[in-house]
XYZ file of C-alpha atoms in Angstrom:
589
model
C -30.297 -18.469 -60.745
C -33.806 -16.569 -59.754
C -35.199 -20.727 -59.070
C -39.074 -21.048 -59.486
C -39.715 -17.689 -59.542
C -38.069 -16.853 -63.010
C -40.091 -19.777 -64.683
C -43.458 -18.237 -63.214
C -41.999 -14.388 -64.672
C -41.369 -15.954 -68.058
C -38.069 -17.293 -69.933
C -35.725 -15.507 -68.498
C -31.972 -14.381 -70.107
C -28.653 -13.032 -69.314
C -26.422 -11.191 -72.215
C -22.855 -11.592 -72.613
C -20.424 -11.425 -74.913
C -20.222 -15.509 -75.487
C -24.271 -15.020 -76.105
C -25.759 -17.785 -74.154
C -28.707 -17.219 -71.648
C -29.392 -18.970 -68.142
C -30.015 -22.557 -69.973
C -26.296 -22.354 -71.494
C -28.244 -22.135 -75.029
C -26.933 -19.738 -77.646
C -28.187 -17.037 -79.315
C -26.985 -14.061 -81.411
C -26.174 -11.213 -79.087
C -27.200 -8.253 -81.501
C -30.792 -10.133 -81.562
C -31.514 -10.858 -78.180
C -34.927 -11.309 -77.045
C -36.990 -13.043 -75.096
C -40.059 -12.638 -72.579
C -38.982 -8.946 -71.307
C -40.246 -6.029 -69.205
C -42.155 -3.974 -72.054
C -41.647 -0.387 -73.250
C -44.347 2.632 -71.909
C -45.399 5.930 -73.758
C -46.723 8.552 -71.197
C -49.037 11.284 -72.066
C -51.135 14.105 -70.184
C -54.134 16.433 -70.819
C -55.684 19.210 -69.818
C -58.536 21.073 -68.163
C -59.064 23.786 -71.368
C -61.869 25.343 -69.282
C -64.445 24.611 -72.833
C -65.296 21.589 -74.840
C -62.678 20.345 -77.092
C -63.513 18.112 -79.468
C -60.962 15.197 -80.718
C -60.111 13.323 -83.596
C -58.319 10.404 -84.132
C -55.794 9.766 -86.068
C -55.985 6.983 -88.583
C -53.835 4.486 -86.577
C -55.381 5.070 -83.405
C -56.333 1.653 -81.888
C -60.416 1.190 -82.881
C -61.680 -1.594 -80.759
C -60.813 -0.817 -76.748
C -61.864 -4.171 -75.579
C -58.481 -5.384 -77.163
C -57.030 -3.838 -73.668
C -58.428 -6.073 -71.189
C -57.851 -3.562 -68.483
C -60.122 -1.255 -69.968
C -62.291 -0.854 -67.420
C -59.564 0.557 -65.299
C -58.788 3.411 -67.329
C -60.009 6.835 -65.734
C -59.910 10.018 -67.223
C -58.394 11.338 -63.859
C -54.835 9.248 -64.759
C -52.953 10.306 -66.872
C -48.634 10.683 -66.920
C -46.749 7.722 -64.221
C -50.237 6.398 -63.743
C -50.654 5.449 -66.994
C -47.629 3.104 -66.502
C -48.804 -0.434 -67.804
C -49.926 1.080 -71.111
C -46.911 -1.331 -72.267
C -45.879 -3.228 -74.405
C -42.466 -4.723 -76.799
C -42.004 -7.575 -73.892
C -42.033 -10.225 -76.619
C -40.407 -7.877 -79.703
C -36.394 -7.249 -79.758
C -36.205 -4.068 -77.436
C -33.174 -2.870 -78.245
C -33.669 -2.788 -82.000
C -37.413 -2.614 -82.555
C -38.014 0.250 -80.670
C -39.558 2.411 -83.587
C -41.839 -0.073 -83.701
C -42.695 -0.662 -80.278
C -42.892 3.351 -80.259
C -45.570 3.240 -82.914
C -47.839 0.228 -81.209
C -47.794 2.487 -77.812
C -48.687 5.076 -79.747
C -52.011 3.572 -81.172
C -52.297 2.593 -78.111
C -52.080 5.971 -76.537
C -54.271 7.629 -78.867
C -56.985 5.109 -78.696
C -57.074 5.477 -75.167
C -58.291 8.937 -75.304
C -60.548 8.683 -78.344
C -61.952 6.282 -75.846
C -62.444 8.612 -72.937
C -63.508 11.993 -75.367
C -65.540 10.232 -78.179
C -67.239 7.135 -76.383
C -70.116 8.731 -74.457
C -68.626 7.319 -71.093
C -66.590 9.709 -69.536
C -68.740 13.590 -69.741
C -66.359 14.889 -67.200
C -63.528 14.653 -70.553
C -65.946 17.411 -72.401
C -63.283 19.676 -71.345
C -60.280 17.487 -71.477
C -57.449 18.306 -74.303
C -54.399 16.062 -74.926
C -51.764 18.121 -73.633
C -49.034 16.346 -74.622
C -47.586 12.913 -75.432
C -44.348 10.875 -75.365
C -42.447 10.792 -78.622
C -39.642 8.519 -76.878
C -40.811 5.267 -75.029
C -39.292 4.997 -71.617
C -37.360 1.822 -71.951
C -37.363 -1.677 -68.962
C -35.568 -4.202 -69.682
C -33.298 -4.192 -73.303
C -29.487 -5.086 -72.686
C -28.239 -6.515 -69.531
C -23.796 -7.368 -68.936
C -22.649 -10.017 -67.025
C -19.985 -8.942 -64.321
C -18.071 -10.752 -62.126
C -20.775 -11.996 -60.290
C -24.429 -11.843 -60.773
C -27.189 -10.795 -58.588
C -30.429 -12.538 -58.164
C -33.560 -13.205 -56.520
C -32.081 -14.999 -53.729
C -29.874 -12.328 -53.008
C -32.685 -9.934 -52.670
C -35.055 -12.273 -50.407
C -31.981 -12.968 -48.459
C -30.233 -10.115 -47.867
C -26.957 -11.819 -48.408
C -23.952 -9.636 -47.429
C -21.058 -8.621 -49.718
C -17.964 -7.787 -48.712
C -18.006 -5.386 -51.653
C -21.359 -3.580 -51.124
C -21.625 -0.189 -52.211
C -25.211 0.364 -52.853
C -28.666 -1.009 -52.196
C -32.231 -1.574 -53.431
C -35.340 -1.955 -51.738
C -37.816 -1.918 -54.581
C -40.085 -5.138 -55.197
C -39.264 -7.956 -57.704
C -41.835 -5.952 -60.380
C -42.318 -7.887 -62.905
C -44.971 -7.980 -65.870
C -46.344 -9.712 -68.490
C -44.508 -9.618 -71.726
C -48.060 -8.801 -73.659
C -48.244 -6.032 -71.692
C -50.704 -3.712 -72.146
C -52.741 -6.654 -74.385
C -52.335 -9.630 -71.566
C -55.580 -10.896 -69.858
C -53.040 -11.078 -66.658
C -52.174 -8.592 -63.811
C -50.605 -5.447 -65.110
C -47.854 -6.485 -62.786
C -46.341 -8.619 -59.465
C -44.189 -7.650 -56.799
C -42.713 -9.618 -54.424
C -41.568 -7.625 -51.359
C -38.058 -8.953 -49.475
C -38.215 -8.351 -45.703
C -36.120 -5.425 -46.157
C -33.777 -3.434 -48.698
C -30.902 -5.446 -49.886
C -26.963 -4.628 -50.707
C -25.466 -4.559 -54.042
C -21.943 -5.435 -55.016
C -19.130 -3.961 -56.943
C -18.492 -6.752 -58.797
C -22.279 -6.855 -60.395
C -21.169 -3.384 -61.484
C -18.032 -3.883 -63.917
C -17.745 -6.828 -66.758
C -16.393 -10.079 -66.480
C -14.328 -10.044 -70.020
C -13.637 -7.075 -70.819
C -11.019 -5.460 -68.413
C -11.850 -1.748 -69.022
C -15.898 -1.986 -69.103
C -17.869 -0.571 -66.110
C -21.590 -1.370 -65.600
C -23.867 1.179 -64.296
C -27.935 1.915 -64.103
C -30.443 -0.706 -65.900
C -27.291 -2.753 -67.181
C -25.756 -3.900 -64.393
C -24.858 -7.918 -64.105
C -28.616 -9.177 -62.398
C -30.984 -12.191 -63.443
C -34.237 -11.074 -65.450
C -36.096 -11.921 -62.124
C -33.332 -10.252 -60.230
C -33.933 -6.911 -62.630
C -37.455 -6.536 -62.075
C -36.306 -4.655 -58.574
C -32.576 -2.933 -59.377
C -34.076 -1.170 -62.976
C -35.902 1.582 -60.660
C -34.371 5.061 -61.181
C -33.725 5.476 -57.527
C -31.846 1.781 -57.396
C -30.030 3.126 -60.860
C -28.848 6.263 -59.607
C -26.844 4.881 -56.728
C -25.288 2.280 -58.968
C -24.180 5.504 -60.699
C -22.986 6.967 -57.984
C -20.898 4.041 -57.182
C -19.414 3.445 -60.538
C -18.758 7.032 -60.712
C -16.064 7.147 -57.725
C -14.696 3.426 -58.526
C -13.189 5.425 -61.775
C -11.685 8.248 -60.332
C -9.879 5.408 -58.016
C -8.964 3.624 -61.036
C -7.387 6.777 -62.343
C -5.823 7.378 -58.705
C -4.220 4.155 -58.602
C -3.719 3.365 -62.218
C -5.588 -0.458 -62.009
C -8.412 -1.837 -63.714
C -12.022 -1.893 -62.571
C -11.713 -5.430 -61.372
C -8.923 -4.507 -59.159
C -11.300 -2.393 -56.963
C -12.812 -4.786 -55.488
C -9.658 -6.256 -53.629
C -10.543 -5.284 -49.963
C -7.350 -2.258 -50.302
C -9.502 -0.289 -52.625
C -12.466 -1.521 -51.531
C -12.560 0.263 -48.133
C -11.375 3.208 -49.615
C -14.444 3.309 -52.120
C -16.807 2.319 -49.358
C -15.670 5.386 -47.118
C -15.838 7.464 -49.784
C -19.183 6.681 -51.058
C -20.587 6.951 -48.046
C -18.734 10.275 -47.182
C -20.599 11.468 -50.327
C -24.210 10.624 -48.983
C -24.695 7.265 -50.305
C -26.327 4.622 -48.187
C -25.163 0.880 -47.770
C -27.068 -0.923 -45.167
C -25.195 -2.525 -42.190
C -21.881 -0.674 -43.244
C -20.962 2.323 -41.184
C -18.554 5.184 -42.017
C -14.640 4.336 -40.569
C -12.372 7.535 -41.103
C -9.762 7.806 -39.530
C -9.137 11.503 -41.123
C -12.142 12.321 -38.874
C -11.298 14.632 -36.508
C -14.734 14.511 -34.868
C -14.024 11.089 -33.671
C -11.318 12.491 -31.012
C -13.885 14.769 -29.691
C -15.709 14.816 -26.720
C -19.121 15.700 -27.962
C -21.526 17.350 -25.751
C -25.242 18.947 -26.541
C -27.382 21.718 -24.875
C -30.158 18.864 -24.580
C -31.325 15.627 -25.556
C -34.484 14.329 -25.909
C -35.614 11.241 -24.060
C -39.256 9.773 -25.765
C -41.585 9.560 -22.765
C -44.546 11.249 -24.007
C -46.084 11.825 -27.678
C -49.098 14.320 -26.371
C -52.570 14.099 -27.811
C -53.582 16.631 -30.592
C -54.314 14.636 -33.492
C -57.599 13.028 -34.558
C -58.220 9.722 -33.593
C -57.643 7.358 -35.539
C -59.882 4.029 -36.130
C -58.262 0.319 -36.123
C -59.586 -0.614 -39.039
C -56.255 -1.931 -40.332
C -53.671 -2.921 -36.977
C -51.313 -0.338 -36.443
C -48.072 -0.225 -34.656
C -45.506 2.258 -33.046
C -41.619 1.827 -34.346
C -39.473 2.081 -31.461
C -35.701 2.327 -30.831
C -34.932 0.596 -27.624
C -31.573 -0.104 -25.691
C -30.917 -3.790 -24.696
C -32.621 -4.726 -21.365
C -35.772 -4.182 -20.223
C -38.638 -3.620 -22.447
C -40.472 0.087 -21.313
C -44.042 0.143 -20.678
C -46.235 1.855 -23.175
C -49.774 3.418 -22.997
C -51.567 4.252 -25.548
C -55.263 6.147 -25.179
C -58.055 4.718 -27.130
C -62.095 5.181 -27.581
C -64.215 2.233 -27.846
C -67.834 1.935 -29.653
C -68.626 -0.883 -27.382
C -67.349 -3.058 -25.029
C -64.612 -5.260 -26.828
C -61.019 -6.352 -26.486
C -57.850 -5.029 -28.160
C -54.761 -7.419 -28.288
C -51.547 -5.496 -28.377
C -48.545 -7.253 -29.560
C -44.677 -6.372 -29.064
C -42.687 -7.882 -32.148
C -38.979 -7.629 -33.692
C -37.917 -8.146 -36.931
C -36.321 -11.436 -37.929
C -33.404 -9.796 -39.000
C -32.087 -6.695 -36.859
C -31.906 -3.576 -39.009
C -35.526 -4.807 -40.885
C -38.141 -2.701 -40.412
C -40.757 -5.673 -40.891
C -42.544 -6.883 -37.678
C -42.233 -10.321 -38.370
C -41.399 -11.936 -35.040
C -44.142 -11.519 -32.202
C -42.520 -12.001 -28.987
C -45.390 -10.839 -26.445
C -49.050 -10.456 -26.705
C -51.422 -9.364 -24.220
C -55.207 -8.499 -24.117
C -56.964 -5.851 -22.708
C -60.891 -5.686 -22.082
C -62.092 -2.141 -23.078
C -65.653 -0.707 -21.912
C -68.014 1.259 -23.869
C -66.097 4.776 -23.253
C -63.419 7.454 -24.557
C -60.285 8.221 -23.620
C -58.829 4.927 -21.803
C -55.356 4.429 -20.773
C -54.060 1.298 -22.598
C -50.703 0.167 -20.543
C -48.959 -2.235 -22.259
C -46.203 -3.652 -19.843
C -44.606 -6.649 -22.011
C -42.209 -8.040 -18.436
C -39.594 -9.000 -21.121
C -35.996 -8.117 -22.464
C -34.910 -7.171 -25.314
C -31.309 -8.971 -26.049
C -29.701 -6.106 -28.347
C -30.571 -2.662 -29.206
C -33.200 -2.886 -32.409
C -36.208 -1.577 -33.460
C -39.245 -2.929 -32.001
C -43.235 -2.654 -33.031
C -45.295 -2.156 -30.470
C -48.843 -3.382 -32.086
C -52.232 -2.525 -32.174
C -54.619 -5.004 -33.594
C -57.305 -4.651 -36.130
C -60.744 -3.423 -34.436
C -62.933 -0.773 -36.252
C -64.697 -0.774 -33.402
C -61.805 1.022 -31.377
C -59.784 4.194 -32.210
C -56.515 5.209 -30.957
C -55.115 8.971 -30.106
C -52.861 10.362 -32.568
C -50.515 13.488 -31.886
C -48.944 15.926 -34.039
C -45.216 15.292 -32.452
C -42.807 14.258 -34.798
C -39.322 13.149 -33.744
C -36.636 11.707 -36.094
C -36.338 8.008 -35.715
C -39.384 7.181 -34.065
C -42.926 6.351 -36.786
C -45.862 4.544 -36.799
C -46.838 1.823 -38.953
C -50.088 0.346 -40.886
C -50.130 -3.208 -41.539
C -50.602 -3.457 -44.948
C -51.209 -6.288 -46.936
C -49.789 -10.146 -46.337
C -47.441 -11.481 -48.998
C -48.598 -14.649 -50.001
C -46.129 -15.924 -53.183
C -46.862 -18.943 -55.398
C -45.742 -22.289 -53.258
C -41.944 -22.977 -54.290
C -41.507 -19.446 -55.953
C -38.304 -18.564 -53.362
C -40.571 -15.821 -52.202
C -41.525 -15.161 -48.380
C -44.683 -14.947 -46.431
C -44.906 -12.289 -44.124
C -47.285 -9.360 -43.097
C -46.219 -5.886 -44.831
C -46.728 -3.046 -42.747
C -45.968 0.877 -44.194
C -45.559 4.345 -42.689
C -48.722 5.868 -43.688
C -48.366 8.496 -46.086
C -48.387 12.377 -44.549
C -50.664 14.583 -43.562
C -52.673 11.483 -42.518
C -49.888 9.693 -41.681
C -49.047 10.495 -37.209
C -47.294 8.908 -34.413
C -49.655 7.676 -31.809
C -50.290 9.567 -28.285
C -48.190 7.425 -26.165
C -46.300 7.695 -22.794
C -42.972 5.343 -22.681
C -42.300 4.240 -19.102
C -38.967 4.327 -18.829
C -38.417 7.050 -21.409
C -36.187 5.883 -24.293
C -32.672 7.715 -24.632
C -31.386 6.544 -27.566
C -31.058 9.871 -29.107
C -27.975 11.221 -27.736
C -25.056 13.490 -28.608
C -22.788 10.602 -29.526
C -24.591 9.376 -32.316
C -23.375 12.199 -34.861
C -20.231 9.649 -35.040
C -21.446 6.535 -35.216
C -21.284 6.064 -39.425
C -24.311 5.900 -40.315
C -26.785 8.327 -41.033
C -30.017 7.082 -40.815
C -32.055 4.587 -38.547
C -30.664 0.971 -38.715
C -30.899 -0.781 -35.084
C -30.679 2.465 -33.936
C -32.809 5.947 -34.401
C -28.449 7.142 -35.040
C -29.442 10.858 -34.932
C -28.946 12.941 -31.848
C -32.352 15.069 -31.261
C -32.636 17.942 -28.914
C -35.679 18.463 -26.741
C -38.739 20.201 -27.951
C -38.484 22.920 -25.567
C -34.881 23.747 -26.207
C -34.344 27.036 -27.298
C -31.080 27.078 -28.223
C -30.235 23.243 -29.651
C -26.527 22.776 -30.071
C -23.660 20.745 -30.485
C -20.625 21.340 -29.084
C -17.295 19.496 -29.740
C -14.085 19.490 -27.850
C -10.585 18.026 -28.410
C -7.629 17.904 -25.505
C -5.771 20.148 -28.161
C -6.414 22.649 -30.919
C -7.277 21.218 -34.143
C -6.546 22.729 -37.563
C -10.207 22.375 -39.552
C -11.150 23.620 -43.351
C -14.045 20.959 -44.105
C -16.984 19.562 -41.986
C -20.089 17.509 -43.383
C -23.003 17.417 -41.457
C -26.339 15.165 -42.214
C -29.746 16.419 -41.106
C -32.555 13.888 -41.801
C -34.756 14.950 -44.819
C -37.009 11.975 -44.072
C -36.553 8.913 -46.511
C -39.591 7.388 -45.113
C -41.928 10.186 -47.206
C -40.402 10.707 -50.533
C -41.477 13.559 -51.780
C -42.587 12.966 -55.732
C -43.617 15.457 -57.819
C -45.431 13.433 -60.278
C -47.053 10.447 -59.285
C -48.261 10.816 -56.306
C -47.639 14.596 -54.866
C -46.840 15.498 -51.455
C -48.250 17.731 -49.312
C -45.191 19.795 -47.867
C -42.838 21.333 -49.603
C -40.042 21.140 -46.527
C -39.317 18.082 -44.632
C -40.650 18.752 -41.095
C -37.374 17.041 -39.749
C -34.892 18.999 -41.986
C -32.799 21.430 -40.330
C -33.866 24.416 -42.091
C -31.022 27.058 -40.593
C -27.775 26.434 -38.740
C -24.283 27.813 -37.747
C -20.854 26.825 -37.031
C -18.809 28.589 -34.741
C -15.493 28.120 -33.023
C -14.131 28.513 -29.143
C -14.812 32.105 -29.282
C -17.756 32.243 -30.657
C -16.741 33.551 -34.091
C -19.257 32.808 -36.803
C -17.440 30.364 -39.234
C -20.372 29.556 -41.724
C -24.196 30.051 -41.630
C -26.869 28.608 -43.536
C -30.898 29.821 -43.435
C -32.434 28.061 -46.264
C -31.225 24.524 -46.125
C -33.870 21.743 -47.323
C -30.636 19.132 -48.222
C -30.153 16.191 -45.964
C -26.031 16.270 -46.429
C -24.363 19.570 -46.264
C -20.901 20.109 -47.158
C -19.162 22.874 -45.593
C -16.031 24.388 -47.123
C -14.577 26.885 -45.071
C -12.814 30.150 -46.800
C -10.126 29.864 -44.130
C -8.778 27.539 -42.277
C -9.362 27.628 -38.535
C -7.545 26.234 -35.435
C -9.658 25.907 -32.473
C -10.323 23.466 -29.786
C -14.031 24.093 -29.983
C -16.535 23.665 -32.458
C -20.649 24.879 -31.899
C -22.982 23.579 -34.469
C -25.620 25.536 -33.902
C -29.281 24.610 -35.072
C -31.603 28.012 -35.925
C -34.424 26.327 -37.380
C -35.937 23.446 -38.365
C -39.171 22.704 -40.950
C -41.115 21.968 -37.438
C -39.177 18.744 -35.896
C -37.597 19.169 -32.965
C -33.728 19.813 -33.960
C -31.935 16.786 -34.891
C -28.168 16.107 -36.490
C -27.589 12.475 -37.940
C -23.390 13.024 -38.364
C -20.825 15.674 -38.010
C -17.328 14.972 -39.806
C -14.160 17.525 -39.291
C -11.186 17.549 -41.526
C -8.091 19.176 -41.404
């Protein structure tokens, strides 16, 4: 089902319980194997602060040039980075695991009696093999077949499902089944224009009626895989699988009945109610008290200005500014900008294809400014167009290293800047698209641009804590306060009292900058966005709950007491350094 694509990856298969892959050929379930996604054995060292000396063991691979990567290795990686030291893509992974284990092993150790005993690498003097993986972290081994089955064209496409309840976003990763031994790219991936939904009915089996499908397993193609097997991907599958069972044991049915649209929007709600995100589907509740209210703030903040303060920044990639605008007319933007020498600098305005992408992939205006030998010149971008429905838009700098653009150190939620990254460029027929990537560049170098917006944008109002959803999609869907507000609030009113033990509230912990603790590091250790300390109080003012060390994006507040009030204050104290912003507040009785 993946179409060119999962010819070019290798033969792919499916595993069910009649034991026949994608070409309807058999084949012995307990025994399946094919071209697969190998096995990888991590391991780290050490700084020991005085020569150690090393010697291999007797199984340690001898000759190095049998990895024809070798010239990438680097004494600095070591851990995650070490990744496509892999291999078992052509053994049975499921059952020859011990000796996949011992291959990546010989592997492992060779690879450092290369880098302490080969005369290449003097800054390993020091170096000591700290410690190394006894279990190899499993790919691809057994895969179920569900209801239905997801696949490449599902990802590129972004098909809908009435059944969603998670999503993916990660590439079509796939490797060679050599692995660690091929002569080919350690890897591919093949981007989608944006992050795709998963169904229900990829997560539970197709013939046997009490069988539920979660994490690597779940019913995709072996081109379909190389995306959904990420932990991140996984865990929301869990997540999802984990509810659909306690409504099985509410309502007495089978995991197949679950998807009928009756339970269905129940397990939606309720997934999302717990944090999980599925895109294009916002929260309904109609236990939501906070949907009767009239919802006021003590400001909100309007983007007309991002001040100077950072350093400037040169086009030597294009860059662009991600902004939430209201349909109508398209606000001017300036942007300030040095130039080495007289020169032009096109600036583009473009939308995404699809609306709720974050890919610039549709150029609607361009113009084209002559710039002067000079520093600090205004840049005013006035597009004269409309904008149809409320989306994201990209307003783009081109590449020129011989111009550099103002940065600032504001950062708002819902509003980022953009590098163009790479352009995609698949094998012709492979079901893959070409486009431009573009990426929030990583923090602290990552900024927003210095800009003044002309009209401001006010897309960031009070009203947005109920819209059901809880991050940007079309929308920045957060309500922010101003900068200079010293006091940021939310109040909520009903015509009559309201009986309330339960409110969730989402702050935005940033899912733009993941913060990893082993690959790649981060340089914070708060989200600058996260609301850090908050209260809740009633009509009178009574303190109902308070918070000062929050760094979690959904908080769930229990109160000891019910309370019947009118009035409800959510109060923000502090924030990580953000201006104060709430993505949803829920009430319950």
């Amino acid at each position: 089902g993946d179409g060119v694509l999962g010819f070019l990856a290798g033969a792919a298969f499916r595993m069910g319980a009649e034991g026949k892959d994608e070409f309807g050929e058999g084949f012995a379930p307990e025994r399946a194997y094919g071209e697969l996604l190998g096995h990888s054995l991590y391991f780290y060292s050490r700084d020991a602060g005085k020569p150690v000396k090393f010697t291999a063991p007797s199984f340690a691979l001898k000759d190095i040039r049998k990895i024809p990567r070798y010239g990438n290795l680097k004494t600095s990686l070591n851990g995650c980075q070490l990744w496509w030291l892999e291999w078992g893509g052509r053994l049975d992974t499921v059952h020859d695991t011990e000796d996949i284990k011992w291959e990546l092993w010989k592997v492992a150790y060779g690879v450092w009696d290369y880098f302490k005993n080969s005369g290449r690498f003097p800054e390993a003097e020091n170096l000591t093999l700290e410690w190394i993986g006894m279990i190899p972290g499993k790919r691809e081994s057994r895969r179920f077949e569900g209801a239905v089955m997801l696949t490449q064209q599902d990802m590129i496409g972004q098909r809908r499902h009435e059944d969603a309840v998670s999503h993916g976003g990660w590439a079509i990763d796939l490797h060679p089944a050599d692995g660690v031994f091929s002569d080919l790219p350690s890897c591919t991936q093949w981007h989608a224009k944006g992050v795709y939904q998963i169904p229900y009915r990829a997560m539970f089996s197709r013939n046997i009626r009490n069988l539920m499908l979660a994490g690597r397993i779940v019913s995709v193609s072996h081109v379909a895989f190389g995306s959904t097997r990420v932990m991140g991907t996984c865990s929301t599958g869990g997540q999802a699988v984990a509810l659909a069972s306690v409504l099985c044991r509410k309502y007495g049915v089978l995991p197949a009945d679950i998807a009928q649209p009756r339970y269905m929007k129940e397990l939606q709600r309720e997934l999302i109610k717990a944090g999980q995100y599925i895109p294009g589907v916002a929260l309904e509740d109609p236990a939501d008290l906070a949907q009767h209210a009239q919802i006021t703030a003590s400001s909100e903040y309007v983007l007309e200005r991002l001040k100077e303060g950072g350093a400037p920044l040169r086009l030597e990639t294009a860059r662009a500014m991600a902004l939430p605008v209201a349909a109508g007319r398209m606000p001017a933007v300036t942007f300030t900008v040095d130039a080495a020498k007289a020169t032009t600098l096109e600036v583009e305005l473009r939308g995404s294809s699809k609306l709720g992408n974050f890919t610039p992939d549709v150029a609607l205006v361009k113009r084209t400014f002559d710039l002067p030998l000079g520093k600090g010149q205004a840049v005013k971008a006035d597009f004269g167009t409309v904008i149809a429905e409320a989306q994201y838009v990209f307003v783009c700098l081109g590449k020129n290293p011989a111009v550099s653009v103002e940065t600032s150190e504001d950062r708002v939620t819902g509003v980022i800047s953009l590098a163009h990254s790479r352009t995609q460029e698949p094998p012709e027929g492979s079901g893959i698209e070409t486009f431009e990537i573009w990426n929030p560049s990583r923090r602290p170098g990552g900024r927003n641009h210095a800009i003044t917006v002309e009209p401001g944008l006010a897309g960031f109002g009070a009203r947005s804590v109920t819209n059901g959803f809880t991050r940007p999609w079309r929308r920045s869907n957060a309500w922010v306060a101003r900068a200079d507000d010293e006091r940021p609030r939310l109040t909520l009113k009903w015509a009559q009292a309201q009986t309330i033990s339960k409110i969730l509230l989402f702050f935005d912990a940033d899912y733009d900058h993941p913060m990893e603790s082993v690959l790649m590091g981060h340089p914070e250790r708060e989200m600058p966005f996260c609301v850090s300390g908050y209260r809740v109080l009633d009509g009178a003012g009574q303190v109902l709950h308070e918070v000062k060390d929050n760094h979690q994006p959904r908080n769930e507040v229990r109160l000891q007491k019910a309370v019947t009030t009118d009035t409800l204050v959510v109060e923000v104290v502090k924030t990580h350094g953000a201006p104060a912003a709430v993505f949803e507040v829920r009430c319950y009785a």
